[in-house]
PDB file of C-alpha atoms and ligand atoms in Angstrom:
ATOM      1  CA  UNK A  29     -22.968  36.281 -53.969  1.00 98.00           C
ATOM      2  CA  UNK A  30     -23.770  34.763 -50.434  1.00 98.00           C
ATOM      3  CA  UNK A  31     -21.092  33.184 -48.272  1.00 98.00           C
ATOM      4  CA  UNK A  32     -21.928  31.051 -45.268  1.00 99.00           C
ATOM      5  CA  UNK A  33     -18.795  30.633 -42.825  1.00 98.00           C
ATOM      6  CA  UNK A  34     -18.969  28.065 -40.207  1.00 98.00           C
ATOM      7  CA  UNK A  35     -16.330  28.509 -37.298  1.00 98.00           C
ATOM      8  CA  UNK A  36     -15.991  28.466 -33.631  1.00 97.00           C
ATOM      9  CA  UNK A  37     -14.368  31.768 -33.620  1.00 97.00           C
ATOM     10  CA  UNK A  38     -16.923  34.290 -35.347  1.00 98.00           C
ATOM     11  CA  UNK A  39     -15.289  37.132 -33.471  1.00 98.00           C
ATOM     12  CA  UNK A  40     -12.111  36.698 -35.556  1.00 98.00           C
ATOM     13  CA  UNK A  41     -14.021  37.999 -38.607  1.00 98.00           C
ATOM     14  CA  UNK A  42     -15.127  41.383 -37.360  1.00 97.00           C
ATOM     15  CA  UNK A  43     -12.165  43.539 -38.370  1.00 96.00           C
ATOM     16  CA  UNK A  44     -11.715  42.020 -42.150  1.00 95.00           C
ATOM     17  CA  UNK A  45     -15.273  41.757 -43.064  1.00 95.00           C
ATOM     18  CA  UNK A  46     -16.013  45.413 -41.567  1.00 95.00           C
ATOM     19  CA  UNK A  47     -13.513  47.405 -43.670  1.00 94.00           C
ATOM     20  CA  UNK A  48     -12.841  48.467 -47.013  1.00 94.00           C
ATOM     21  CA  UNK A  49     -13.798  46.460 -50.304  1.00 96.00           C
ATOM     22  CA  UNK A  50     -15.747  43.860 -48.411  1.00 97.00           C
ATOM     23  CA  UNK A  51     -17.611  46.096 -46.317  1.00 97.00           C
ATOM     24  CA  UNK A  52     -18.731  48.262 -49.321  1.00 97.00           C
ATOM     25  CA  UNK A  53     -19.620  45.016 -51.055  1.00 97.00           C
ATOM     26  CA  UNK A  54     -21.814  44.165 -48.487  1.00 97.00           C
ATOM     27  CA  UNK A  55     -23.431  47.719 -47.842  1.00 97.00           C
ATOM     28  CA  UNK A  56     -24.302  47.887 -51.543  1.00 97.00           C
ATOM     29  CA  UNK A  57     -25.706  44.288 -51.673  1.00 97.00           C
ATOM     30  CA  UNK A  58     -23.284  42.632 -53.934  1.00 98.00           C
ATOM     31  CA  UNK A  59     -22.184  40.228 -51.159  1.00 98.00           C
ATOM     32  CA  UNK A  60     -23.921  39.046 -47.999  1.00 98.00           C
ATOM     33  CA  UNK A  61     -22.038  37.056 -45.163  1.00 98.00           C
ATOM     34  CA  UNK A  62     -23.557  34.788 -42.444  1.00 98.00           C
ATOM     35  CA  UNK A  63     -21.187  33.399 -39.935  1.00 98.00           C
ATOM     36  CA  UNK A  64     -22.316  30.583 -38.162  1.00 98.00           C
ATOM     37  CA  UNK A  65     -21.060  29.441 -34.711  1.00 98.00           C
ATOM     38  CA  UNK A  66     -20.364  25.523 -35.075  1.00 98.00           C
ATOM     39  CA  UNK A  67     -20.896  25.306 -31.161  1.00 98.00           C
ATOM     40  CA  UNK A  68     -24.421  26.240 -31.841  1.00 98.00           C
ATOM     41  CA  UNK A  69     -25.131  22.840 -33.343  1.00 98.00           C
ATOM     42  CA  UNK A  70     -23.381  20.592 -30.428  1.00 98.00           C
ATOM     43  CA  UNK A  71     -26.099  18.268 -29.718  1.00 94.00           C
ATOM     44  CA  UNK A  72     -25.140  18.149 -25.765  1.00 95.00           C
ATOM     45  CA  UNK A  73     -25.612  20.558 -23.114  1.00 96.00           C
ATOM     46  CA  UNK A  74     -22.175  21.770 -22.951  1.00 97.00           C
ATOM     47  CA  UNK A  75     -21.902  22.246 -26.467  1.00 97.00           C
ATOM     48  CA  UNK A  76     -18.742  20.111 -26.940  1.00 97.00           C
ATOM     49  CA  UNK A  77     -17.305  20.182 -30.572  1.00 98.00           C
ATOM     50  CA  UNK A  78     -14.086  18.114 -30.246  1.00 97.00           C
ATOM     51  CA  UNK A  79     -12.956  14.763 -28.742  1.00 96.00           C
ATOM     52  CA  UNK A  80     -10.020  12.654 -28.487  1.00 96.00           C
ATOM     53  CA  UNK A  81      -8.472  10.901 -31.393  1.00 96.00           C
ATOM     54  CA  UNK A  82      -9.281   7.320 -31.752  1.00 97.00           C
ATOM     55  CA  UNK A  83      -6.175   5.341 -31.648  1.00 96.00           C
ATOM     56  CA  UNK A  84      -4.126   8.051 -29.209  1.00 96.00           C
ATOM     57  CA  UNK A  85      -1.966  10.843 -29.883  1.00 93.00           C
ATOM     58  CA  UNK A  86      -2.025  14.270 -29.051  1.00 90.00           C
ATOM     59  CA  UNK A  87      -4.478  17.249 -29.867  1.00 93.00           C
ATOM     60  CA  UNK A  88      -7.961  16.948 -30.323  1.00 96.00           C
ATOM     61  CA  UNK A  89     -10.172  16.262 -33.280  1.00 97.00           C
ATOM     62  CA  UNK A  90     -13.361  18.398 -34.178  1.00 98.00           C
ATOM     63  CA  UNK A  91     -16.381  16.238 -34.004  1.00 98.00           C
ATOM     64  CA  UNK A  92     -18.414  15.287 -37.071  1.00 98.00           C
ATOM     65  CA  UNK A  93     -21.994  15.627 -35.398  1.00 98.00           C
ATOM     66  CA  UNK A  94     -21.910  19.394 -34.883  1.00 98.00           C
ATOM     67  CA  UNK A  95     -20.352  20.186 -38.292  1.00 98.00           C
ATOM     68  CA  UNK A  96     -22.945  18.144 -40.094  1.00 98.00           C
ATOM     69  CA  UNK A  97     -25.983  19.459 -38.217  1.00 98.00           C
ATOM     70  CA  UNK A  98     -24.547  23.030 -38.807  1.00 98.00           C
ATOM     71  CA  UNK A  99     -24.429  22.385 -42.645  1.00 98.00           C
ATOM     72  CA  UNK A 100     -27.837  20.602 -42.768  1.00 98.00           C
ATOM     73  CA  UNK A 101     -29.243  23.390 -40.641  1.00 98.00           C
ATOM     74  CA  UNK A 102     -28.028  25.944 -43.463  1.00 98.00           C
ATOM     75  CA  UNK A 103     -28.111  24.053 -46.670  1.00 98.00           C
ATOM     76  CA  UNK A 104     -30.897  21.281 -45.866  1.00 98.00           C
ATOM     77  CA  UNK A 105     -30.919  17.746 -45.196  1.00 98.00           C
ATOM     78  CA  UNK A 106     -29.232  16.654 -48.361  1.00 98.00           C
ATOM     79  CA  UNK A 107     -26.284  19.084 -48.495  1.00 98.00           C
ATOM     80  CA  UNK A 108     -24.414  17.889 -51.328  1.00 98.00           C
ATOM     81  CA  UNK A 109     -27.562  17.714 -53.472  1.00 98.00           C
ATOM     82  CA  UNK A 110     -27.972  21.793 -53.184  1.00 98.00           C
ATOM     83  CA  UNK A 111     -25.327  22.318 -55.456  1.00 98.00           C
ATOM     84  CA  UNK A 112     -23.484  24.648 -53.372  1.00 98.00           C
ATOM     85  CA  UNK A 113     -19.585  24.100 -52.731  1.00 98.00           C
ATOM     86  CA  UNK A 114     -18.988  23.103 -49.456  1.00 98.00           C
ATOM     87  CA  UNK A 115     -15.255  24.134 -48.815  1.00 98.00           C
ATOM     88  CA  UNK A 116     -13.255  22.718 -45.750  1.00 98.00           C
ATOM     89  CA  UNK A 117     -10.231  24.979 -45.633  1.00 98.00           C
ATOM     90  CA  UNK A 118      -7.279  23.029 -44.465  1.00 97.00           C
ATOM     91  CA  UNK A 119      -3.571  22.726 -45.204  1.00 96.00           C
ATOM     92  CA  UNK A 120      -4.352  19.359 -46.934  1.00 96.00           C
ATOM     93  CA  UNK A 121      -6.535  21.055 -49.670  1.00 97.00           C
ATOM     94  CA  UNK A 122      -5.670  21.722 -53.060  1.00 98.00           C
ATOM     95  CA  UNK A 123      -3.902  25.035 -53.628  1.00 98.00           C
ATOM     96  CA  UNK A 124      -6.006  28.148 -53.589  1.00 98.00           C
ATOM     97  CA  UNK A 125      -4.964  30.368 -56.357  1.00 97.00           C
ATOM     98  CA  UNK A 126      -6.475  33.238 -58.785  1.00 96.00           C
ATOM     99  CA  UNK A 127      -8.064  30.364 -61.166  1.00 96.00           C
ATOM    100  CA  UNK A 128      -9.816  28.999 -58.065  1.00 98.00           C
ATOM    101  CA  UNK A 129     -11.023  32.287 -56.772  1.00 98.00           C
ATOM    102  CA  UNK A 130     -12.393  33.003 -60.267  1.00 97.00           C
ATOM    103  CA  UNK A 131     -14.456  29.881 -60.764  1.00 98.00           C
ATOM    104  CA  UNK A 132     -15.662  30.624 -57.068  1.00 98.00           C
ATOM    105  CA  UNK A 133     -16.903  34.191 -58.256  1.00 98.00           C
ATOM    106  CA  UNK A 134     -19.249  32.508 -60.727  1.00 98.00           C
ATOM    107  CA  UNK A 135     -21.252  30.884 -57.918  1.00 98.00           C
ATOM    108  CA  UNK A 136     -24.148  32.344 -56.233  1.00 98.00           C
ATOM    109  CA  UNK A 137     -23.290  30.390 -52.776  1.00 98.00           C
ATOM    110  CA  UNK A 138     -20.062  29.204 -51.340  1.00 98.00           C
ATOM    111  CA  UNK A 139     -20.174  27.359 -47.813  1.00 99.00           C
ATOM    112  CA  UNK A 140     -16.839  27.390 -46.071  1.00 99.00           C
ATOM    113  CA  UNK A 141     -16.035  25.354 -42.907  1.00 98.00           C
ATOM    114  CA  UNK A 142     -13.000  26.567 -40.873  1.00 98.00           C
ATOM    115  CA  UNK A 143     -11.269  23.489 -39.165  1.00 94.00           C
ATOM    116  CA  UNK A 144      -9.759  23.764 -35.785  1.00 86.00           C
ATOM    117  CA  UNK A 145      -7.488  21.427 -33.216  1.00 80.00           C
ATOM    118  CA  UNK A 146      -5.533  18.950 -34.718  1.00 83.00           C
ATOM    119  CA  UNK A 147      -7.914  18.120 -37.383  1.00 93.00           C
ATOM    120  CA  UNK A 148     -11.252  17.272 -38.564  1.00 97.00           C
ATOM    121  CA  UNK A 149     -13.110  13.870 -38.379  1.00 98.00           C
ATOM    122  CA  UNK A 150     -12.135  12.334 -41.596  1.00 98.00           C
ATOM    123  CA  UNK A 151     -16.305  11.399 -42.211  1.00 98.00           C
ATOM    124  CA  UNK A 152     -16.349  15.607 -42.820  1.00 98.00           C
ATOM    125  CA  UNK A 153     -14.056  15.305 -45.798  1.00 98.00           C
ATOM    126  CA  UNK A 154     -15.502  12.153 -47.224  1.00 98.00           C
ATOM    127  CA  UNK A 155     -19.132  12.657 -46.679  1.00 98.00           C
ATOM    128  CA  UNK A 156     -19.723  16.272 -46.192  1.00 98.00           C
ATOM    129  CA  UNK A 157     -17.238  18.504 -47.977  1.00 98.00           C
ATOM    130  CA  UNK A 158     -17.261  18.972 -51.693  1.00 98.00           C
ATOM    131  CA  UNK A 159     -13.864  20.484 -51.810  1.00 98.00           C
ATOM    132  CA  UNK A 160     -10.823  21.147 -49.562  1.00 98.00           C
ATOM    133  CA  UNK A 161      -8.538  24.316 -50.367  1.00 98.00           C
ATOM    134  CA  UNK A 162      -5.397  25.248 -48.656  1.00 98.00           C
ATOM    135  CA  UNK A 163      -3.913  28.835 -48.835  1.00 98.00           C
ATOM    136  CA  UNK A 164      -0.392  27.933 -48.577  1.00 98.00           C
ATOM    137  CA  UNK A 165       1.972  25.214 -47.523  1.00 97.00           C
ATOM    138  CA  UNK A 166       2.011  26.456 -43.824  1.00 97.00           C
ATOM    139  CA  UNK A 167      -0.160  25.374 -40.893  1.00 96.00           C
ATOM    140  CA  UNK A 168      -2.593  27.991 -39.486  1.00 97.00           C
ATOM    141  CA  UNK A 169      -4.210  27.585 -36.036  1.00 96.00           C
ATOM    142  CA  UNK A 170      -7.512  27.092 -38.039  1.00 97.00           C
ATOM    143  CA  UNK A 171      -9.209  27.842 -40.984  1.00 98.00           C
ATOM    144  CA  UNK A 172     -10.568  31.212 -39.976  1.00 98.00           C
ATOM    145  CA  UNK A 173      -7.843  33.297 -41.613  1.00 98.00           C
ATOM    146  CA  UNK A 174      -7.701  31.111 -44.741  1.00 98.00           C
ATOM    147  CA  UNK A 175     -11.687  31.627 -45.217  1.00 98.00           C
ATOM    148  CA  UNK A 176     -11.017  35.583 -44.961  1.00 98.00           C
ATOM    149  CA  UNK A 177      -8.380  35.135 -47.696  1.00 98.00           C
ATOM    150  CA  UNK A 178     -10.915  33.256 -49.858  1.00 98.00           C
ATOM    151  CA  UNK A 179     -14.067  35.629 -49.162  1.00 98.00           C
ATOM    152  CA  UNK A 180     -11.653  38.405 -50.075  1.00 98.00           C
ATOM    153  CA  UNK A 181     -10.025  37.314 -53.175  1.00 98.00           C
ATOM    154  CA  UNK A 182     -13.424  36.254 -54.475  1.00 98.00           C
ATOM    155  CA  UNK A 183     -15.171  39.513 -53.346  1.00 97.00           C
ATOM    156  CA  UNK A 184     -12.858  41.754 -55.360  1.00 96.00           C
ATOM    157  CA  UNK A 185     -13.512  39.830 -58.643  1.00 96.00           C
ATOM    158  CA  UNK A 186     -17.206  40.362 -58.416  1.00 97.00           C
ATOM    159  CA  UNK A 187     -18.362  43.374 -61.115  1.00 95.00           C
ATOM    160  CA  UNK A 188     -18.905  46.438 -59.030  1.00 94.00           C
ATOM    161  CA  UNK A 189     -16.815  45.399 -56.019  1.00 95.00           C
ATOM    162  CA  UNK A 190     -13.796  47.585 -57.137  1.00 94.00           C
ATOM    163  CA  UNK A 191     -14.160  51.454 -57.841  1.00 84.00           C
ATOM    164  CA  UNK A 192     -12.223  50.794 -61.097  1.00 82.00           C
ATOM    165  CA  UNK A 193     -14.286  48.441 -63.162  1.00 74.00           C
ATOM    166  CA  UNK A 194     -10.959  47.310 -64.885  1.00 79.00           C
ATOM    167  CA  UNK A 195      -9.212  47.219 -61.526  1.00 75.00           C
ATOM    168  CA  UNK A 196      -8.694  43.629 -61.255  1.00 83.00           C
ATOM    169  CA  UNK A 197      -7.664  42.982 -65.097  1.00 82.00           C
ATOM    170  CA  UNK A 198      -3.865  43.761 -64.691  1.00 80.00           C
ATOM    171  CA  UNK A 199      -3.534  42.300 -61.202  1.00 85.00           C
ATOM    172  CA  UNK A 200      -0.552  40.038 -60.528  1.00 81.00           C
ATOM    173  CA  UNK A 201      -1.815  36.451 -61.357  1.00 85.00           C
ATOM    174  CA  UNK A 202      -4.851  37.879 -63.352  1.00 82.00           C
ATOM    175  CA  UNK A 203      -2.759  37.810 -66.267  1.00 88.00           C
ATOM    176  CA  UNK A 204      -0.607  34.947 -65.537  1.00 94.00           C
ATOM    177  CA  UNK A 205       2.236  37.115 -64.861  1.00 97.00           C
ATOM    178  CA  UNK A 206       3.280  39.660 -62.013  1.00 97.00           C
ATOM    179  CA  UNK A 207       2.166  42.815 -62.512  1.00 96.00           C
ATOM    180  CA  UNK A 208       4.003  45.967 -63.596  1.00 97.00           C
ATOM    181  CA  UNK A 209       5.255  48.866 -61.291  1.00 97.00           C
ATOM    182  CA  UNK A 210       3.100  51.427 -60.450  1.00 97.00           C
ATOM    183  CA  UNK A 211       4.308  54.990 -59.582  1.00 98.00           C
ATOM    184  CA  UNK A 212       2.392  58.144 -58.464  1.00 98.00           C
ATOM    185  CA  UNK A 213       2.912  61.954 -57.833  1.00 97.00           C
ATOM    186  CA  UNK A 214       5.477  63.479 -57.147  1.00 98.00           C
ATOM    187  CA  UNK A 215       7.568  62.709 -60.475  1.00 98.00           C
ATOM    188  CA  UNK A 216      10.814  62.879 -58.493  1.00 98.00           C
ATOM    189  CA  UNK A 217      11.039  61.867 -54.896  1.00 98.00           C
ATOM    190  CA  UNK A 218      14.434  62.208 -53.097  1.00 98.00           C
ATOM    191  CA  UNK A 219      16.337  62.018 -56.328  1.00 98.00           C
ATOM    192  CA  UNK A 220      14.023  59.072 -57.807  1.00 98.00           C
ATOM    193  CA  UNK A 221      12.421  59.776 -60.884  1.00 98.00           C
ATOM    194  CA  UNK A 222       9.437  58.246 -62.490  1.00 98.00           C
ATOM    195  CA  UNK A 223      10.142  56.217 -65.318  1.00 98.00           C
ATOM    196  CA  UNK A 224       9.924  59.133 -68.232  1.00 98.00           C
ATOM    197  CA  UNK A 225       7.539  57.195 -70.374  1.00 98.00           C
ATOM    198  CA  UNK A 226       4.754  57.073 -67.979  1.00 98.00           C
ATOM    199  CA  UNK A 227       4.885  60.828 -68.239  1.00 98.00           C
ATOM    200  CA  UNK A 228       4.922  60.835 -71.789  1.00 98.00           C
ATOM    201  CA  UNK A 229       0.925  60.417 -72.409  1.00 97.00           C
ATOM    202  CA  UNK A 230       1.723  58.075 -75.093  1.00 98.00           C
ATOM    203  CA  UNK A 231      -0.651  55.312 -74.513  1.00 98.00           C
ATOM    204  CA  UNK A 232       0.815  52.726 -76.648  1.00 98.00           C
ATOM    205  CA  UNK A 233       4.094  53.167 -75.391  1.00 98.00           C
ATOM    206  CA  UNK A 234       3.041  52.876 -71.568  1.00 98.00           C
ATOM    207  CA  UNK A 235       0.992  49.763 -72.638  1.00 98.00           C
ATOM    208  CA  UNK A 236       4.288  48.115 -74.295  1.00 98.00           C
ATOM    209  CA  UNK A 237       6.422  49.438 -71.069  1.00 98.00           C
ATOM    210  CA  UNK A 238       4.287  47.910 -68.680  1.00 98.00           C
ATOM    211  CA  UNK A 239       3.826  44.469 -70.638  1.00 98.00           C
ATOM    212  CA  UNK A 240       7.822  44.584 -70.835  1.00 98.00           C
ATOM    213  CA  UNK A 241       8.111  45.097 -67.027  1.00 98.00           C
ATOM    214  CA  UNK A 242       5.553  42.558 -66.115  1.00 97.00           C
ATOM    215  CA  UNK A 243       7.450  40.097 -68.379  1.00 98.00           C
ATOM    216  CA  UNK A 244      10.914  41.151 -66.815  1.00 98.00           C
ATOM    217  CA  UNK A 245       9.487  41.257 -63.142  1.00 98.00           C
ATOM    218  CA  UNK A 246       7.865  37.629 -63.576  1.00 98.00           C
ATOM    219  CA  UNK A 247      11.240  36.261 -65.148  1.00 98.00           C
ATOM    220  CA  UNK A 248      13.420  37.768 -62.272  1.00 98.00           C
ATOM    221  CA  UNK A 249      11.026  36.574 -59.380  1.00 98.00           C
ATOM    222  CA  UNK A 250       8.569  33.896 -60.376  1.00 97.00           C
ATOM    223  CA  UNK A 251       9.809  32.306 -63.714  1.00 97.00           C
ATOM    224  CA  UNK A 252       7.821  29.109 -62.894  1.00 96.00           C
ATOM    225  CA  UNK A 253       4.712  31.318 -64.004  1.00 96.00           C
ATOM    226  CA  UNK A 254       5.809  31.886 -67.398  1.00 97.00           C
ATOM    227  CA  UNK A 255       5.338  28.397 -68.480  1.00 93.00           C
ATOM    228  CA  UNK A 256       1.744  28.799 -67.675  1.00 92.00           C
ATOM    229  CA  UNK A 257       1.151  32.683 -68.851  1.00 95.00           C
ATOM    230  CA  UNK A 258      -0.343  33.116 -72.523  1.00 94.00           C
ATOM    231  CA  UNK A 259       2.406  34.925 -74.356  1.00 96.00           C
ATOM    232  CA  UNK A 260       2.701  36.540 -77.630  1.00 96.00           C
ATOM    233  CA  UNK A 261       5.625  36.007 -80.174  1.00 97.00           C
ATOM    234  CA  UNK A 262       6.709  39.738 -79.131  1.00 98.00           C
ATOM    235  CA  UNK A 263       6.522  38.351 -75.304  1.00 98.00           C
ATOM    236  CA  UNK A 264       8.992  35.556 -76.127  1.00 97.00           C
ATOM    237  CA  UNK A 265      10.961  37.737 -78.295  1.00 97.00           C
ATOM    238  CA  UNK A 266      11.494  40.293 -75.300  1.00 98.00           C
ATOM    239  CA  UNK A 267      12.076  37.313 -72.635  1.00 98.00           C
ATOM    240  CA  UNK A 268      14.699  36.060 -75.004  1.00 97.00           C
ATOM    241  CA  UNK A 269      16.329  39.483 -75.109  1.00 98.00           C
ATOM    242  CA  UNK A 270      16.644  39.152 -71.195  1.00 98.00           C
ATOM    243  CA  UNK A 271      18.463  35.747 -71.667  1.00 96.00           C
ATOM    244  CA  UNK A 272      15.269  33.635 -70.800  1.00 96.00           C
ATOM    245  CA  UNK A 273      15.428  30.279 -72.592  1.00 91.00           C
ATOM    246  CA  UNK A 274      12.126  28.056 -72.844  1.00 80.00           C
ATOM    247  CA  UNK A 275      13.908  25.298 -70.853  1.00 68.00           C
ATOM    248  CA  UNK A 276      14.218  28.344 -67.852  1.00 55.00           C
ATOM    249  CA  UNK A 277      10.573  27.948 -67.555  1.00 52.00           C
ATOM    250  CA  UNK A 278      11.252  24.847 -65.058  1.00 54.00           C
ATOM    251  CA  UNK A 279      13.613  27.196 -63.003  1.00 56.00           C
ATOM    252  CA  UNK A 280      13.172  26.897 -59.411  1.00 57.00           C
ATOM    253  CA  UNK A 281      11.852  30.065 -57.930  1.00 59.00           C
ATOM    254  CA  UNK A 282      14.716  32.428 -56.960  1.00 64.00           C
ATOM    255  CA  UNK A 283      15.602  33.690 -53.604  1.00 63.00           C
ATOM    256  CA  UNK A 284      14.507  37.246 -53.082  1.00 59.00           C
ATOM    257  CA  UNK A 285      17.092  40.075 -53.922  1.00 52.00           C
TER     258      UNK A 285
HETATM  259  N1  ADE B  21      -6.067  25.751 -41.805  1.00 75.43           N
HETATM  260  C1  ADE B  21      -4.703  25.498 -41.144  1.00 75.43           C
HETATM  261  N2  ADE B  21      -3.651  25.837 -42.149  1.00 75.43           N
HETATM  262  C2  ADE B  21      -4.433  26.166 -43.230  1.00 75.43           C
HETATM  263  C3  ADE B  21      -3.871  26.361 -44.427  1.00 75.43           C
HETATM  264  N3  ADE B  21      -2.416  26.531 -44.899  1.00 75.43           N
HETATM  265  N4  ADE B  21      -4.818  26.534 -45.486  1.00 75.43           N
HETATM  266  C4  ADE B  21      -5.859  26.605 -45.393  1.00 75.43           C
HETATM  267  N5  ADE B  21      -6.731  26.201 -44.239  1.00 75.43           N
HETATM  268  C5  ADE B  21      -5.857  25.927 -42.983  1.00 75.43           C
END
């Protein structure tokens, strides 16, 4: 998988890309990441990448020229014809979620554009980007942190990225549910014991307990997810025993205890 990242602040990526799973994925050749400074593609001698908004108002707008030039330098004169997703990170994009990460993990190459300032000239959205993604309903100072989130979530889905090949299967959201609770040694810590079933060695019982705890937790924290999760008859029976009624699936997300 190859990521091209267009940014005005390549230095922001140094830490996140040089540690842990993403670092290892690059070292083993599973992933390559090219950072491109948008400023290098500004035509004027001062390398200006932003300008005042037409119509007035505060803030600056990223000029289309440097962004088109950068993407064309990377993907060729017809970037959209390359088939490579050209993704603008913006709070106006569609919501980035596990399913989107899974789709992107099937691609060979992805190009990410990090917006800055108050916005990006609309012609970038209309004629250059093929998709727009938001990582949540809040406004960041730019798309850089969002791009790092996308790179991380996609990389860990690539076969071989995690030490344990089954590592991503039970992740929260991978199954459509929140993940079950985890415990490690010691079996008793400050008087708090690990649930006995996990010490039993009975793998069938452990799997059943984990499924039920995932359901219990999802019902308590994110009942909205249950509507889209794929549930067996046994799952539904267990949820009903917890007081879940099918119409609850439209419930608001509860406040955290
Ligand atoms: N740029 C600024 N805020 C953002 C967000 N929430 N998601 C993606 N890109 C952004």
